[in-house]
Amino acid sequence: MNAVVAFEALGMLTLAAAGLTWLARRYALHRQLLDQPGERRSHAVATPRGGGIAIVATVLLGTTAGAMVWPAAVVGLAVFAAGLLLVAGIGWWDDHHPLPAIRRLMVHMLASALLAALVWQATGSIVQAVLLFFVATALINLWNFMDGINGIAASQALIAALAIAAILPTPAALLAIAVAAGCLGFLPFNFPRARIFMGDVGSGALGYLLAALVGLASVVTDINWLLLLVPLAVFLVDAGFTLSSRMLSGQRWMEPHTQHVYQRAVKAGFSHARVTGVYILLGLVGAVLLYAARSISSLHQAGVAVAWGVLLACLWGVSRVRLRNF
């Protein structure tokens, strides 16, 4: 993507996201929409939530701009936007009036099916469509699970979106730029000190958006699916292994908990900023790997992805052992 166009779009949408986040915070304070501290929380003071609506609105602005510069994609962008509104809408509702997990999951699956339909229409591959359906459903919920300390969910999404923007052709990269801008405008309100949390409206939407970017990249590039997931790998490993261990031990894995490595690290006394910083560093390594390996053979791309995943799994295991008492 042309660098000048990318920076202009990023700058304008970031300013919009910052303004919308400020408005979302005022709304949350007015409505007393607050996350209270608790045993299964990693914060110590009541904090407004729902700031992720600003990220959603920013991406919808970017989508509208994309439809104007990419007329052939209007229908696809409309379907994508409908899925985003479904995920964000059920998250917004849940932020105001908590809903049963199964209801949210049904809506998530419907939104994931819309993304899958777009990939099926573009490629004719039912296998690729089904793969994206499961990836999207997983990421929507995974990003919610991993949104537990200041800045961690938005910073990882920012890195992943910029990494994918770098490998996408124009004008497809505009969608990734919009996601990055939404996160960039939101982050100053959430990191290093959290003046507002993104809430379910933001965490679920980010999972959906990242799945959409992975699906888009799988359609318009020849990059191996496994390599496309590398910028997300640090979250995939922490959430995947933690939830698997909870399932195997008979725990109710869908319930809130503080057993992810990042949560255990905070309970052990490490600051939110330090823990998020480590995850940012790992996310940046994943982004560099995606960009560096984008032109090698598909088999070698898969090898890079598997090697990175194994290394992260080892780091997760070592961290769990060292933090086992927390």
Tab-separated table of C-alpha atoms in Angstrom:
chain	number	residue	atom	x	y	z
A	1	MET	CA	0.000	0.000	0.000
A	2	ASN	CA	1.237	3.517	-0.829
A	3	ALA	CA	2.941	4.804	2.326
A	4	VAL	CA	1.532	8.344	2.060
A	5	VAL	CA	-2.036	7.086	1.672
A	6	ALA	CA	-1.536	4.640	4.544
A	7	PHE	CA	-0.231	7.298	6.939
A	8	GLU	CA	-2.953	9.767	6.004
A	9	ALA	CA	-5.674	7.168	6.555
A	10	LEU	CA	-4.068	5.998	9.788
A	11	GLY	CA	-3.760	9.543	11.115
A	12	MET	CA	-7.323	10.636	10.333
A	13	LEU	CA	-8.921	7.459	11.638
A	14	THR	CA	-6.755	7.488	14.779
A	15	LEU	CA	-7.962	10.986	15.637
A	16	ALA	CA	-11.539	9.875	15.065
A	17	ALA	CA	-11.018	6.844	17.316
A	18	ALA	CA	-9.532	8.971	20.094
A	19	GLY	CA	-12.466	11.380	19.988
A	20	LEU	CA	-14.979	8.540	19.962
A	21	THR	CA	-13.235	6.854	22.898
A	22	TRP	CA	-13.451	10.089	24.884
A	23	LEU	CA	-17.181	10.237	24.149
A	24	ALA	CA	-17.596	6.558	25.079
A	25	ARG	CA	-15.927	7.222	28.432
A	26	ARG	CA	-18.273	10.119	29.153
A	27	TYR	CA	-21.247	7.931	28.273
A	28	ALA	CA	-20.023	5.087	30.510
A	29	LEU	CA	-19.520	7.428	33.455
A	30	HIS	CA	-22.960	8.964	32.914
A	31	ARG	CA	-24.609	5.532	32.809
A	32	GLN	CA	-22.440	4.159	35.655
A	33	LEU	CA	-21.269	1.442	33.287
A	34	LEU	CA	-18.368	0.297	35.454
A	35	ASP	CA	-16.254	-2.830	35.899
A	36	GLN	CA	-15.908	-3.414	39.616
A	37	PRO	CA	-12.768	-4.971	41.162
A	38	GLY	CA	-13.087	-8.570	42.305
A	39	GLU	CA	-11.373	-11.882	42.921
A	40	ARG	CA	-11.508	-12.753	39.207
A	41	ARG	CA	-10.395	-9.310	38.067
A	42	SER	CA	-6.933	-7.836	37.587
A	43	HIS	CA	-7.782	-4.216	38.378
A	44	ALA	CA	-8.129	-2.520	41.758
A	45	VAL	CA	-10.540	0.373	41.077
A	46	ALA	CA	-13.937	0.659	39.399
A	47	THR	CA	-13.331	1.521	35.735
A	48	PRO	CA	-15.716	2.543	32.924
A	49	ARG	CA	-16.202	-0.058	30.182
A	50	GLY	CA	-17.514	-0.090	26.640
A	51	GLY	CA	-14.741	1.977	25.031
A	52	GLY	CA	-14.400	-0.613	22.295
A	53	ILE	CA	-17.439	0.901	20.596
A	54	ALA	CA	-15.029	3.586	19.361
A	55	ILE	CA	-12.916	0.948	17.601
A	56	VAL	CA	-16.027	-0.477	15.952
A	57	ALA	CA	-17.218	2.942	14.770
A	58	THR	CA	-13.749	3.760	13.418
A	59	VAL	CA	-13.621	0.551	11.399
A	60	LEU	CA	-17.089	1.248	10.012
A	61	LEU	CA	-15.847	4.671	8.893
A	62	GLY	CA	-12.894	2.997	7.217
A	63	THR	CA	-15.212	0.461	5.620
A	64	THR	CA	-17.331	3.254	4.196
A	65	ALA	CA	-14.222	4.898	2.761
A	66	GLY	CA	-13.142	1.546	1.377
A	67	ALA	CA	-16.475	1.100	-0.384
A	68	MET	CA	-15.978	4.464	-2.099
A	69	VAL	CA	-12.470	3.672	-3.407
A	70	TRP	CA	-13.224	0.009	-4.099
A	71	PRO	CA	-16.733	-0.079	-5.644
A	72	ALA	CA	-16.430	-3.694	-6.747
A	73	ALA	CA	-16.210	-4.729	-3.086
A	74	VAL	CA	-19.338	-2.918	-1.854
A	75	VAL	CA	-21.393	-6.083	-1.349
A	76	GLY	CA	-18.556	-7.900	0.400
A	77	LEU	CA	-17.878	-4.923	2.658
A	78	ALA	CA	-21.589	-4.703	3.499
A	79	VAL	CA	-21.645	-8.372	4.544
A	80	PHE	CA	-18.466	-7.857	6.570
A	81	ALA	CA	-19.998	-4.797	8.270
A	82	ALA	CA	-23.163	-6.749	9.078
A	83	GLY	CA	-21.093	-9.390	10.866
A	84	LEU	CA	-19.194	-6.715	12.761
A	85	LEU	CA	-22.439	-5.096	13.882
A	86	LEU	CA	-23.737	-8.467	15.073
A	87	VAL	CA	-20.667	-9.141	17.231
A	88	ALA	CA	-20.386	-5.569	18.500
A	89	GLY	CA	-24.135	-5.354	19.099
A	90	ILE	CA	-24.334	-8.468	21.261
A	91	GLY	CA	-21.215	-7.292	23.108
A	92	TRP	CA	-22.730	-3.842	23.717
A	93	TRP	CA	-25.884	-5.498	25.036
A	94	ASP	CA	-23.826	-7.769	27.288
A	95	ASP	CA	-21.871	-4.779	28.619
A	96	HIS	CA	-25.166	-3.229	29.715
A	97	HIS	CA	-27.129	-6.348	30.678
A	98	PRO	CA	-25.082	-9.579	30.989
A	99	LEU	CA	-26.306	-12.368	28.711
A	100	PRO	CA	-25.918	-16.163	28.865
A	101	ALA	CA	-22.777	-17.345	27.076
A	102	ILE	CA	-24.745	-19.558	24.696
A	103	ARG	CA	-26.709	-16.599	23.305
A	104	ARG	CA	-23.545	-14.679	22.625
A	105	LEU	CA	-21.948	-17.734	21.035
A	106	MET	CA	-24.884	-18.193	18.637
A	107	VAL	CA	-24.514	-14.608	17.423
A	108	HIS	CA	-20.739	-15.053	17.118
A	109	MET	CA	-21.260	-18.139	14.993
A	110	LEU	CA	-23.697	-16.290	12.729
A	111	ALA	CA	-21.174	-13.488	12.194
A	112	SER	CA	-18.438	-16.057	11.539
A	113	ALA	CA	-20.690	-17.739	8.982
A	114	LEU	CA	-20.974	-14.425	7.107
A	115	LEU	CA	-17.177	-14.198	6.870
A	116	ALA	CA	-17.008	-17.828	5.786
A	117	ALA	CA	-19.597	-17.158	3.067
A	118	LEU	CA	-17.481	-14.298	1.725
A	119	VAL	CA	-14.424	-16.547	1.479
A	120	TRP	CA	-16.458	-19.319	-0.149
A	121	GLN	CA	-17.821	-16.865	-2.706
A	122	ALA	CA	-14.330	-15.497	-3.429
A	123	THR	CA	-12.434	-18.790	-3.621
A	124	GLY	CA	-14.994	-21.519	-4.191
A	125	SER	CA	-13.242	-23.517	-1.465
A	126	ILE	CA	-15.572	-24.946	1.161
A	127	VAL	CA	-12.544	-26.116	3.156
A	128	GLN	CA	-11.150	-22.590	3.381
A	129	ALA	CA	-14.589	-21.235	4.285
A	130	VAL	CA	-15.086	-23.772	7.090
A	131	LEU	CA	-11.578	-23.056	8.373
A	132	LEU	CA	-12.321	-19.342	8.583
A	133	PHE	CA	-15.637	-20.045	10.329
A	134	PHE	CA	-13.859	-21.873	13.154
A	135	VAL	CA	-10.979	-19.383	13.290
A	136	ALA	CA	-13.410	-16.455	13.521
A	137	THR	CA	-15.580	-18.071	16.203
A	138	ALA	CA	-12.452	-18.894	18.211
A	139	LEU	CA	-10.863	-15.455	17.865
A	140	ILE	CA	-14.033	-13.594	18.863
A	141	ASN	CA	-14.105	-15.468	22.161
A	142	LEU	CA	-10.341	-15.723	22.583
A	143	TRP	CA	-9.873	-11.953	22.405
A	144	ASN	CA	-12.511	-11.607	25.105
A	145	PHE	CA	-10.659	-14.095	27.325
A	146	MET	CA	-7.357	-12.280	26.790
A	147	ASP	CA	-8.719	-8.788	27.470
A	148	GLY	CA	-7.850	-8.777	31.150
A	149	ILE	CA	-5.131	-6.205	31.833
A	150	ASN	CA	-4.346	-2.701	30.630
A	151	GLY	CA	-3.511	-2.431	26.950
A	152	ILE	CA	-2.931	-6.096	26.190
A	153	ALA	CA	-5.846	-6.779	23.813
A	154	ALA	CA	-5.672	-3.493	21.893
A	155	SER	CA	-1.882	-3.568	21.522
A	156	GLN	CA	-1.867	-7.125	20.173
A	157	ALA	CA	-4.633	-6.256	17.707
A	158	LEU	CA	-2.741	-3.121	16.649
A	159	ILE	CA	0.427	-5.102	15.920
A	160	ALA	CA	-1.425	-7.841	14.050
A	161	ALA	CA	-3.436	-5.346	11.971
A	162	LEU	CA	-0.307	-3.410	10.952
A	163	ALA	CA	1.489	-6.659	10.109
A	164	ILE	CA	-1.349	-7.761	7.839
A	165	ALA	CA	-1.659	-4.277	6.310
A	166	ALA	CA	1.992	-4.540	5.277
A	167	ILE	CA	1.342	-7.678	3.210
A	168	LEU	CA	-1.999	-6.668	1.672
A	169	PRO	CA	-2.287	-4.912	-1.696
A	170	THR	CA	-4.100	-1.615	-2.140
A	171	PRO	CA	-6.972	-0.989	-1.458
A	172	ALA	CA	-7.499	-4.126	0.670
A	173	ALA	CA	-4.955	-2.826	3.171
A	174	LEU	CA	-7.311	0.032	4.088
A	175	LEU	CA	-9.388	-2.331	6.205
A	176	ALA	CA	-6.335	-3.367	8.223
A	177	ILE	CA	-5.323	0.287	8.561
A	178	ALA	CA	-8.779	1.089	9.948
A	179	VAL	CA	-8.467	-1.665	12.571
A	180	ALA	CA	-5.001	-0.424	13.547
A	181	ALA	CA	-6.238	3.169	13.785
A	182	GLY	CA	-9.132	2.168	16.026
A	183	CYS	CA	-6.727	0.471	18.422
A	184	LEU	CA	-4.212	3.323	18.264
A	185	GLY	CA	-6.848	5.920	19.147
A	186	PHE	CA	-8.195	3.788	21.988
A	187	LEU	CA	-4.862	2.785	23.586
A	188	PRO	CA	-3.977	6.119	25.275
A	189	PHE	CA	-7.190	5.753	27.306
A	190	ASN	CA	-6.356	2.166	28.271
A	191	PHE	CA	-2.568	1.999	28.662
A	192	PRO	CA	-0.485	2.288	30.776
A	193	ARG	CA	-3.296	3.512	33.067
A	194	ALA	CA	-6.805	2.365	32.190
A	195	ARG	CA	-9.317	5.207	32.143
A	196	ILE	CA	-11.733	2.959	30.264
A	197	PHE	CA	-11.910	-0.712	29.308
A	198	MET	CA	-13.002	-1.818	25.841
A	199	GLY	CA	-15.680	-4.166	27.208
A	200	ASP	CA	-17.228	-7.080	25.332
A	201	VAL	CA	-18.268	-4.728	22.541
A	202	GLY	CA	-14.582	-4.149	21.780
A	203	SER	CA	-12.897	-7.446	22.604
A	204	GLY	CA	-15.336	-9.566	20.614
A	205	ALA	CA	-15.252	-7.104	17.717
A	206	LEU	CA	-11.448	-7.188	17.617
A	207	GLY	CA	-11.474	-10.969	17.405
A	208	TYR	CA	-13.941	-10.758	14.515
A	209	LEU	CA	-11.908	-8.056	12.778
A	210	LEU	CA	-8.649	-9.974	13.008
A	211	ALA	CA	-10.338	-13.093	11.659
A	212	ALA	CA	-11.671	-10.991	8.768
A	213	LEU	CA	-8.159	-9.694	8.039
A	214	VAL	CA	-6.727	-13.217	8.076
A	215	GLY	CA	-9.518	-14.355	5.762
A	216	LEU	CA	-8.945	-11.386	3.431
A	217	ALA	CA	-5.211	-12.060	3.308
A	218	SER	CA	-5.862	-15.723	2.531
A	219	VAL	CA	-7.958	-14.661	-0.475
A	220	VAL	CA	-5.797	-11.892	-1.977
A	221	THR	CA	-2.326	-13.366	-1.235
A	222	ASP	CA	-0.693	-16.776	-1.556
A	223	ILE	CA	0.604	-16.761	2.018
A	224	ASN	CA	0.122	-19.957	4.016
A	225	TRP	CA	-2.718	-19.860	6.568
A	226	LEU	CA	-0.390	-20.872	9.390
A	227	LEU	CA	1.951	-17.973	8.694
A	228	LEU	CA	-0.977	-15.529	8.637
A	229	LEU	CA	-1.776	-16.585	12.207
A	230	VAL	CA	1.778	-15.961	13.462
A	231	PRO	CA	1.138	-12.327	14.600
A	232	LEU	CA	-1.737	-13.690	16.708
A	233	ALA	CA	0.217	-16.661	18.034
A	234	VAL	CA	1.069	-15.315	21.491
A	235	PHE	CA	-2.666	-14.984	22.262
A	236	LEU	CA	-3.523	-18.271	20.561
A	237	VAL	CA	-0.988	-20.123	22.685
A	238	ASP	CA	-1.835	-18.520	26.033
A	239	ALA	CA	-5.592	-18.842	25.544
A	240	GLY	CA	-5.474	-22.225	23.833
A	241	PHE	CA	-3.276	-23.994	26.358
A	242	THR	CA	-4.915	-22.340	29.363
A	243	LEU	CA	-8.430	-23.242	28.258
A	244	SER	CA	-7.341	-26.758	27.341
A	245	SER	CA	-5.858	-27.257	30.794
A	246	ARG	CA	-9.086	-26.015	32.389
A	247	MET	CA	-11.156	-28.408	30.293
A	248	LEU	CA	-8.915	-31.369	31.094
A	249	SER	CA	-9.127	-30.593	34.818
A	250	GLY	CA	-12.941	-30.492	34.670
A	251	GLN	CA	-13.278	-26.766	35.313
A	252	ARG	CA	-16.040	-24.650	33.735
A	253	TRP	CA	-13.807	-23.085	31.100
A	254	MET	CA	-16.335	-20.482	29.929
A	255	GLU	CA	-16.478	-18.812	33.342
A	256	PRO	CA	-14.236	-15.817	34.169
A	257	HIS	CA	-10.924	-16.777	35.737
A	258	THR	CA	-7.359	-15.539	36.294
A	259	GLN	CA	-5.363	-18.529	35.100
A	260	HIS	CA	-3.898	-17.195	31.861
A	261	VAL	CA	-0.158	-16.621	32.059
A	262	TYR	CA	-0.573	-12.846	31.768
A	263	GLN	CA	-3.041	-12.876	34.691
A	264	ARG	CA	-0.807	-15.053	36.839
A	265	ALA	CA	2.094	-12.705	36.149
A	266	VAL	CA	0.077	-9.716	37.415
A	267	LYS	CA	-0.993	-11.678	40.501
A	268	ALA	CA	2.680	-12.475	41.083
A	269	GLY	CA	3.420	-8.761	41.365
A	270	PHE	CA	4.438	-7.726	37.864
A	271	SER	CA	2.852	-4.476	36.673
A	272	HIS	CA	0.280	-4.363	33.901
A	273	ALA	CA	2.689	-2.291	31.817
A	274	ARG	CA	5.513	-4.797	32.178
A	275	VAL	CA	3.377	-7.822	31.324
A	276	THR	CA	1.740	-6.084	28.373
A	277	GLY	CA	5.198	-4.989	27.247
A	278	VAL	CA	6.385	-8.598	27.094
A	279	TYR	CA	3.363	-9.559	25.011
A	280	ILE	CA	3.970	-6.561	22.732
A	281	LEU	CA	7.552	-7.715	22.177
A	282	LEU	CA	6.410	-11.239	21.294
A	283	GLY	CA	3.709	-9.836	19.011
A	284	LEU	CA	6.298	-7.699	17.202
A	285	VAL	CA	8.502	-10.752	16.637
A	286	GLY	CA	5.489	-12.518	15.118
A	287	ALA	CA	4.798	-9.525	12.871
A	288	VAL	CA	8.398	-9.479	11.652
A	289	LEU	CA	8.284	-13.206	10.954
A	290	LEU	CA	5.145	-12.798	8.835
A	291	TYR	CA	6.686	-10.011	6.771
A	292	ALA	CA	10.084	-11.685	6.407
A	293	ALA	CA	8.661	-15.062	5.371
A	294	ARG	CA	5.925	-13.785	3.060
A	295	SER	CA	7.856	-14.595	-0.127
A	296	ILE	CA	9.294	-18.030	0.657
A	297	SER	CA	7.600	-21.293	-0.311
A	298	SER	CA	4.331	-22.256	1.371
A	299	LEU	CA	5.952	-25.295	2.981
A	300	HIS	CA	8.708	-23.181	4.486
A	301	GLN	CA	6.130	-20.626	5.657
A	302	ALA	CA	4.321	-23.398	7.501
A	303	GLY	CA	7.645	-24.480	9.021
A	304	VAL	CA	8.312	-20.951	10.303
A	305	ALA	CA	4.830	-20.794	11.829
A	306	VAL	CA	5.125	-24.188	13.516
A	307	ALA	CA	8.578	-23.364	14.904
A	308	TRP	CA	7.301	-20.075	16.354
A	309	GLY	CA	4.290	-21.830	17.837
A	310	VAL	CA	6.475	-24.479	19.470
A	311	LEU	CA	8.768	-21.817	20.941
A	312	LEU	CA	5.788	-19.924	22.359
A	313	ALA	CA	4.336	-23.152	23.767
A	314	CYS	CA	7.647	-23.810	25.543
A	315	LEU	CA	7.658	-20.274	26.936
A	316	TRP	CA	4.068	-20.767	28.105
A	317	GLY	CA	4.984	-24.010	29.858
A	318	VAL	CA	8.005	-22.507	31.591
A	319	SER	CA	5.977	-19.480	32.676
A	320	ARG	CA	3.190	-21.672	34.055
A	321	VAL	CA	5.702	-23.623	36.134
A	322	ARG	CA	7.315	-20.480	37.502
A	323	LEU	CA	3.917	-18.916	38.261
A	324	ARG	CA	2.195	-22.092	39.441
A	325	ASN	CA	1.512	-20.704	42.927
A	326	PHE	CA	-0.440	-17.698	41.609
